[in-house]
Every structure is written in structure tokens, then in C-alpha cells.
CSV table of C-alpha atoms in Angstrom, one decimal:
chain,number,residue,atom,x,y,z
A,1,MET,CA,71.9,97.1,86.2
A,2,THR,CA,71.8,94.5,89.3
A,3,THR,CA,73.0,91.3,89.4
A,4,SER,CA,71.1,88.4,90.9
A,5,PRO,CA,72.0,86.9,94.4
A,6,GLY,CA,74.6,84.7,94.1
A,7,ASP,CA,76.1,85.3,90.9
A,8,ARG,CA,79.3,84.7,90.3
A,9,ILE,CA,81.4,87.1,87.3
A,10,ALA,CA,84.8,85.7,86.9
A,11,ALA,CA,87.1,86.6,83.8
A,12,GLU,CA,90.7,84.0,83.7
A,13,LEU,CA,93.3,86.6,83.5
A,14,ASP,CA,93.3,90.4,83.9
A,15,GLU,CA,95.1,92.6,81.9
A,16,ALA,CA,98.1,92.2,83.8
A,17,GLY,CA,98.2,88.7,83.3
A,18,ARG,CA,96.7,87.7,87.2
A,19,PRO,CA,93.6,85.6,87.8
A,20,ALA,CA,91.2,88.2,87.6
A,21,PRO,CA,88.9,89.0,90.4
A,22,ASP,CA,86.2,86.0,91.4
A,23,VAL,CA,83.0,88.2,91.8
A,24,VAL,CA,80.4,86.8,94.2
A,25,VAL,CA,77.3,87.9,95.4
A,26,GLN,CA,74.8,87.5,98.4
A,27,PRO,CA,71.4,88.1,98.8
A,28,ASP,CA,71.9,90.4,101.8
A,29,ALA,CA,75.3,91.5,104.9
A,30,ASP,CA,73.9,88.3,107.0
A,31,THR,CA,74.2,85.8,104.3
A,32,LEU,CA,77.7,87.2,103.1
A,33,ALA,CA,79.4,86.8,106.4
A,34,ARG,CA,78.4,83.4,106.4
A,35,ALA,CA,78.9,83.0,103.3
A,36,VAL,CA,82.6,83.9,104.0
A,37,ALA,CA,83.3,82.4,107.1
A,38,GLU,CA,82.3,79.0,105.9
A,39,ALA,CA,84.1,80.1,102.8
A,40,LEU,CA,86.6,80.7,105.4
A,41,VAL,CA,87.2,77.8,106.5
A,42,ALA,CA,87.5,75.8,104.6
A,43,ARG,CA,90.4,77.3,102.9
A,44,LEU,CA,92.6,77.4,105.9
A,45,ALA,CA,91.6,73.7,106.3
A,46,ALA,CA,93.1,73.2,102.4
A,47,ALA,CA,96.1,75.1,103.5
A,48,GLN,CA,96.6,72.7,107.0
A,49,ALA,CA,95.9,70.0,104.3
A,50,VAL,CA,99.2,71.2,102.9
A,51,HIS,CA,101.3,73.1,105.1
A,52,GLY,CA,100.4,72.4,108.5
A,53,THR,CA,99.6,75.6,109.2
A,54,ALA,CA,97.4,78.3,107.9
A,55,SER,CA,97.6,81.8,108.2
A,56,VAL,CA,95.2,84.2,107.2
A,57,VAL,CA,95.5,88.3,107.6
A,58,LEU,CA,91.9,90.3,109.9
A,59,THR,CA,90.0,93.1,109.0
A,60,GLY,CA,88.0,94.8,111.0
A,61,GLY,CA,84.5,96.7,110.7
A,62,GLY,CA,81.1,95.1,110.4
A,63,VAL,CA,81.0,93.2,108.2
A,64,GLY,CA,84.5,91.5,109.0
A,65,ILE,CA,83.4,91.3,112.6
A,66,ALA,CA,80.6,90.0,112.0
A,67,VAL,CA,82.6,86.3,109.5
A,68,LEU,CA,84.6,86.0,112.6
A,69,GLU,CA,81.3,85.5,114.4
A,70,HIS,CA,80.4,83.7,112.2
A,71,VAL,CA,83.2,80.9,112.0
A,72,ALA,CA,83.3,80.6,116.3
A,73,GLY,CA,79.8,79.6,115.6
A,74,LEU,CA,81.3,77.7,112.7
A,75,ALA,CA,83.4,75.7,115.0
A,76,ALA,CA,80.8,74.2,117.2
A,77,GLU,CA,78.8,73.0,113.9
A,78,PRO,CA,79.3,69.6,112.7
A,79,VAL,CA,81.4,71.2,109.2
A,80,ARG,CA,83.0,68.7,107.0
A,81,GLU,CA,86.4,70.9,107.1
A,82,VAL,CA,87.8,71.0,110.4
A,83,VAL,CA,90.2,74.4,111.5
A,84,ASP,CA,92.9,73.7,114.0
A,85,TRP,CA,93.3,76.8,115.5
A,86,SER,CA,96.2,76.2,117.6
A,87,ALA,CA,98.3,76.1,114.2
A,88,VAL,CA,97.3,79.6,113.1
A,89,GLU,CA,99.2,82.3,112.2
A,90,VAL,CA,96.6,85.7,112.2
A,91,TRP,CA,97.9,88.9,110.9
A,92,TRP,CA,95.8,91.8,110.6
A,93,GLY,CA,96.2,94.8,107.9
A,94,ASP,CA,95.9,97.6,109.5
A,95,GLU,CA,95.1,99.0,112.9
A,96,ARG,CA,94.2,102.0,114.9
A,97,TYR,CA,96.8,103.4,116.8
A,98,VAL,CA,94.9,103.4,120.5
A,99,PRO,CA,95.8,102.2,123.3
A,100,ALA,CA,95.1,97.7,123.6
A,101,ALA,CA,92.5,98.4,126.1
A,102,SER,CA,90.4,100.7,123.0
A,103,ASP,CA,86.9,99.7,122.0
A,104,GLU,CA,88.1,100.8,118.5
A,105,ARG,CA,91.3,98.3,117.8
A,106,ASN,CA,90.3,95.6,115.4
A,107,GLU,CA,92.6,92.6,117.2
A,108,LYS,CA,89.9,93.4,120.3
A,109,GLN,CA,87.2,93.0,118.6
A,110,ALA,CA,88.9,90.2,116.4
A,111,ARG,CA,89.5,88.7,120.5
A,112,ASP,CA,85.9,88.9,121.6
A,113,ALA,CA,84.5,87.9,118.4
A,114,LEU,CA,86.7,84.6,117.3
A,115,LEU,CA,90.1,84.1,118.8
A,116,ALA,CA,89.7,83.9,122.4
A,117,ARG,CA,86.5,81.6,121.5
A,118,VAL,CA,88.0,79.0,119.4
A,119,GLY,CA,92.1,78.2,121.7
A,120,VAL,CA,94.0,80.4,118.7
A,121,THR,CA,97.4,80.2,120.5
A,122,ASP,CA,98.7,83.5,121.5
A,123,ALA,CA,102.3,83.3,120.0
A,124,ARG,CA,100.6,82.7,117.0
A,125,VAL,CA,98.6,86.0,117.1
A,126,HIS,CA,100.6,88.8,115.8
A,127,ALA,CA,98.8,91.8,116.8
A,128,MET,CA,100.1,95.6,115.5
A,129,PRO,CA,101.5,97.0,118.1
A,130,ALA,CA,98.9,100.1,120.1
A,131,SER,CA,99.1,103.6,121.3
A,132,ASP,CA,100.8,102.2,124.8
A,133,ALA,CA,102.9,99.7,123.7
A,134,GLY,CA,106.3,101.9,124.6
A,135,PHE,CA,107.3,102.8,121.5
A,136,GLY,CA,107.9,106.8,120.9
A,137,SER,CA,105.7,107.0,117.4
A,138,PRO,CA,103.6,104.9,115.0
A,139,GLU,CA,106.3,105.0,112.8
A,140,GLU,CA,108.6,103.0,115.4
A,141,ALA,CA,105.7,100.8,115.5
A,142,ALA,CA,104.9,100.1,112.0
A,143,GLU,CA,108.6,99.1,111.4
A,144,ASP,CA,108.5,96.6,114.4
A,145,TYR,CA,105.7,94.7,112.7
A,146,ALA,CA,107.4,94.8,110.0
A,147,ALA,CA,110.8,93.5,111.3
A,148,GLU,CA,107.8,90.6,113.0
A,149,LEU,CA,106.6,90.0,109.2
A,150,ALA,CA,109.8,90.0,108.0
A,151,GLU,CA,111.0,87.6,110.8
A,152,LEU,CA,108.1,85.0,109.9
A,153,ALA,CA,109.7,85.0,106.5
A,154,ALA,CA,111.0,83.0,103.7
A,155,ASP,CA,114.5,83.7,102.6
A,156,GLY,CA,114.8,87.2,100.7
A,157,GLU,CA,110.8,88.2,101.3
A,158,GLU,CA,109.7,90.4,103.6
A,159,VAL,CA,106.5,89.0,104.9
A,160,PRO,CA,105.5,85.2,104.9
A,161,ARG,CA,102.8,83.5,103.8
A,162,PHE,CA,99.5,84.2,103.7
A,163,ASP,CA,97.2,81.9,101.9
A,164,VAL,CA,94.7,84.3,103.4
A,165,LEU,CA,94.1,88.1,103.8
A,166,LEU,CA,90.8,89.7,103.9
A,167,LEU,CA,90.7,93.2,103.3
A,168,GLY,CA,86.6,96.1,103.5
A,169,MET,CA,86.4,98.7,101.5
A,170,GLY,CA,85.4,102.7,102.6
A,171,PRO,CA,82.5,103.9,100.7
A,172,GLU,CA,85.1,106.2,99.3
A,173,GLY,CA,87.3,103.2,98.1
A,174,HIS,CA,89.8,102.6,101.0
A,175,THR,CA,90.9,99.3,101.7
A,176,ALA,CA,93.2,98.9,105.2
A,177,SER,CA,94.2,102.7,106.1
A,178,ILE,CA,94.7,103.1,102.7
A,179,PHE,CA,93.0,106.3,101.8
A,180,PRO,CA,92.9,107.5,98.0
A,181,ASP,CA,94.6,110.7,97.3
A,182,SER,CA,97.1,110.0,100.0
A,183,PRO,CA,100.6,109.2,100.6
A,184,ALA,CA,100.0,105.7,101.2
A,185,ALA,CA,98.3,105.0,97.7
A,186,THR,CA,101.9,105.1,96.4
A,187,ASP,CA,104.3,104.1,99.1
A,188,VAL,CA,105.9,100.6,98.7
A,189,ARG,CA,106.9,99.5,102.5
A,190,PRO,CA,105.2,97.0,103.4
A,191,VAL,CA,104.0,98.7,106.5
A,192,PHE,CA,103.9,102.0,107.5
A,193,ALA,CA,102.4,104.7,110.1
A,194,VAL,CA,99.2,106.4,108.0
A,195,ARG,CA,98.6,109.8,110.0
A,196,ASP,CA,95.6,112.2,109.4
A,197,CYS,CA,92.9,110.0,108.7
A,198,PRO,CA,90.3,111.5,107.1
A,199,LYS,CA,88.3,108.4,109.7
A,200,PRO,CA,88.9,108.7,112.8
A,201,PRO,CA,90.4,107.7,114.5
A,202,PRO,CA,93.6,110.0,112.5
A,203,THR,CA,96.7,107.5,113.5
A,204,ARG,CA,96.4,103.8,112.3
A,205,ILE,CA,99.4,101.3,111.1
A,206,SER,CA,99.0,100.1,107.8
A,207,LEU,CA,100.1,96.5,105.1
A,208,GLY,CA,100.2,98.2,102.0
A,209,PHE,CA,99.9,97.1,98.7
A,210,SER,CA,103.2,95.8,98.3
A,211,ALA,CA,102.5,93.2,101.4
A,212,ILE,CA,98.4,93.0,100.9
A,213,ASN,CA,99.2,91.2,97.4
A,214,THR,CA,101.5,88.7,98.4
A,215,ALA,CA,99.3,86.8,99.4
A,216,GLU,CA,97.7,83.1,97.7
A,217,GLU,CA,94.5,84.8,97.8
A,218,VAL,CA,92.5,87.9,98.7
A,219,TRP,CA,88.6,88.5,98.9
A,220,VAL,CA,88.0,92.4,99.6
A,221,ILE,CA,84.1,91.9,102.0
A,222,ALA,CA,81.7,94.9,101.0
A,223,ALA,CA,77.7,95.3,102.3
A,224,GLY,CA,75.6,98.0,101.6
A,225,GLU,CA,74.7,100.6,99.1
A,226,GLY,CA,77.1,103.1,100.5
A,227,LYS,CA,79.6,100.2,98.9
A,228,ALA,CA,77.9,100.3,95.2
A,229,GLU,CA,79.7,103.2,93.7
A,230,ALA,CA,83.4,103.0,94.9
A,231,VAL,CA,82.8,98.6,94.3
A,232,ALA,CA,81.3,99.2,90.5
A,233,ARG,CA,85.1,102.2,90.0
A,234,ALA,CA,87.5,99.1,91.0
A,235,LEU,CA,86.4,96.5,89.5
A,236,GLY,CA,85.6,98.8,86.7
A,237,GLY,CA,89.4,99.7,86.4
A,238,ALA,CA,89.7,102.7,88.6
A,239,ASP,CA,93.6,104.3,89.5
A,240,ALA,CA,94.4,103.2,93.2
A,241,VAL,CA,95.2,106.2,93.8
A,242,ASP,CA,92.0,107.2,92.6
A,243,ILE,CA,90.2,104.0,94.9
A,244,PRO,CA,93.0,101.7,96.3
A,245,ALA,CA,90.8,98.8,96.4
A,246,ALA,CA,91.3,98.7,92.9
A,247,GLY,CA,95.2,98.0,93.8
A,248,VAL,CA,94.8,94.3,95.6
A,249,HIS,CA,94.7,91.5,94.5
A,250,GLY,CA,95.8,88.0,95.5
A,251,ARG,CA,99.1,85.6,93.7
A,252,ARG,CA,96.2,83.0,93.2
A,253,ALA,CA,92.8,84.9,93.2
A,254,THR,CA,91.2,88.3,94.7
A,255,ARG,CA,87.9,87.3,95.6
A,256,TRP,CA,85.1,90.4,95.9
A,257,LEU,CA,82.3,89.6,98.8
A,258,LEU,CA,79.5,91.7,98.4
A,259,ASP,CA,75.8,91.9,99.4
A,260,ALA,CA,73.1,92.8,96.5
A,261,ALA,CA,72.8,96.0,98.0
A,262,ALA,CA,76.8,96.4,97.0
A,263,ALA,CA,76.8,94.5,93.7
A,264,SER,CA,73.7,97.1,92.7
A,265,LYS,CA,76.2,99.1,89.6
A,266,LEU,CA,78.2,96.1,88.6
A,267,PRO,CA,77.6,94.9,85.6
A,268,ALA,CA,74.8,92.6,85.1
A,269,PRO,CA,76.7,89.3,84.2
A,270,PRO,CA,76.5,87.7,80.7
A,271,GLY,CA,73.6,86.1,79.8
């Protein structure tokens, strides 16, 4: 079975009483990245209209960085919604524990693709620590990031408001740096170190489900036929230990933003 580009597949509530995932399919990866960028600009502008500031959690990966490149391009276009990038708090869902100058860091890729191009205030860029930042271990680095999150959170909360939290997904269903059948899949801390990842580099820092699922909106972005099986399993109700992407949800909305190849094993929409 296949869905058609542009299809939206949604139900009102899932079995836990949360808003069920909203699935949007675009014809190809580049169209997907452009569409996500446009939606992100609109969502951040709306958050600023309500709160004065906006908060976004970024992801890496090919499509994730392509989204940021498109966002930077939109900043130069006469779009209806305008984001004040000096009033956007920027966080990350996970990071490779490598030196700060490494091209493998999601932070470096995001700075090159977007942050350095639109004037995000340095004080609002909350990068996860690099391996050469002076911490004795990735565990200490993760604790430091948890402390930074808590410092900007409301009283009694472990993390601040996240208006939009972007996630990618691997072909085996991992998201952030939560891999199937790993200790991270059952870790209840908001931030933790991840060792021995099956995908290099092996050491990382990641938000956990307890932090991810506080976001107002969680957007999972996936492209390519290699993701299709995991997408179908995640949206089909797989256990989060088996398919970690199945365990993420937003407080107000959960959006799965896919290209046609990644959606190719989903059931056909009704009608």
C-alpha cells in the first residue's frame, strides 16, 4: 500500500487520550524539507506572538539540516510570518560527544546551515557539551546540560517550554540517540550519556523521553525507503523499547512529516 503526496492521516485521540499523530506526506525529500521549514517558521512566529519568545529543539541528519538550510533561505523571502531570531531559544535533542570543531557535531552543522545566517543570539544557543569542553566524562556533561535545562524551566519543572521539538529517525527506529533495546529506551532522566551506540560515533548525549514528551509539539521527520518499515511499525503501535520513535509525542500535537518513500508501507488513508 502507498499514500499519496500531500495526504494527511489523523485521528482525534490515541489510546492514551493524547492527540493522535498527524501524518503529512510530501513527494520527495527536498519538498519535505521545504515544507517543514515553512511550517517551522510559521509555528515559531505564532509562539512569539503569544509568549514574546519561541523555543525550538533541533535535530541533525541529512533532512534535518536541509530543513535548517531552507529556513535560512526563507529568512530572505517576503513570507507572511516573520521570526525574530534574536528571541528564539535553541536546544538540541542529542549530540555526538566529539570535539567542538568536529564536523560530526549537530551544533556545528546547525550553525553553518542556519544559526550563523539569521542572527540567533549566542546566549540563546544551548549547545550540548563537546568532548573537549573540560568535563571528566560524558555523564558529567549530560548532568551539566540537565542543569542548564532546569535553570530555565518553570518552578517544579525539569525542562523549559519547548514550542517545537524536531526529531529524525533511523532505519531501525532510533530517535535522538535512543536506540532499540538499549538502556536509553528505559532511562527516565531528562538527559543522559549514551555509550556504545551501534551507529558511530559511539558516545553521545541525548534527551530522554521524559524531556522530549514535554514539548508542545513533536515533529518526526523521515525520508527514504529505508525508513518505511520503521515508520509503519512506529505508527502501528510498536513498543518504544523496540522502536524508540514510537515513544515520542507532544503535549498538543505529534506530527510525522514524511516523503512518499518513507510513507510507502503505511496503510492507505480512508476514502
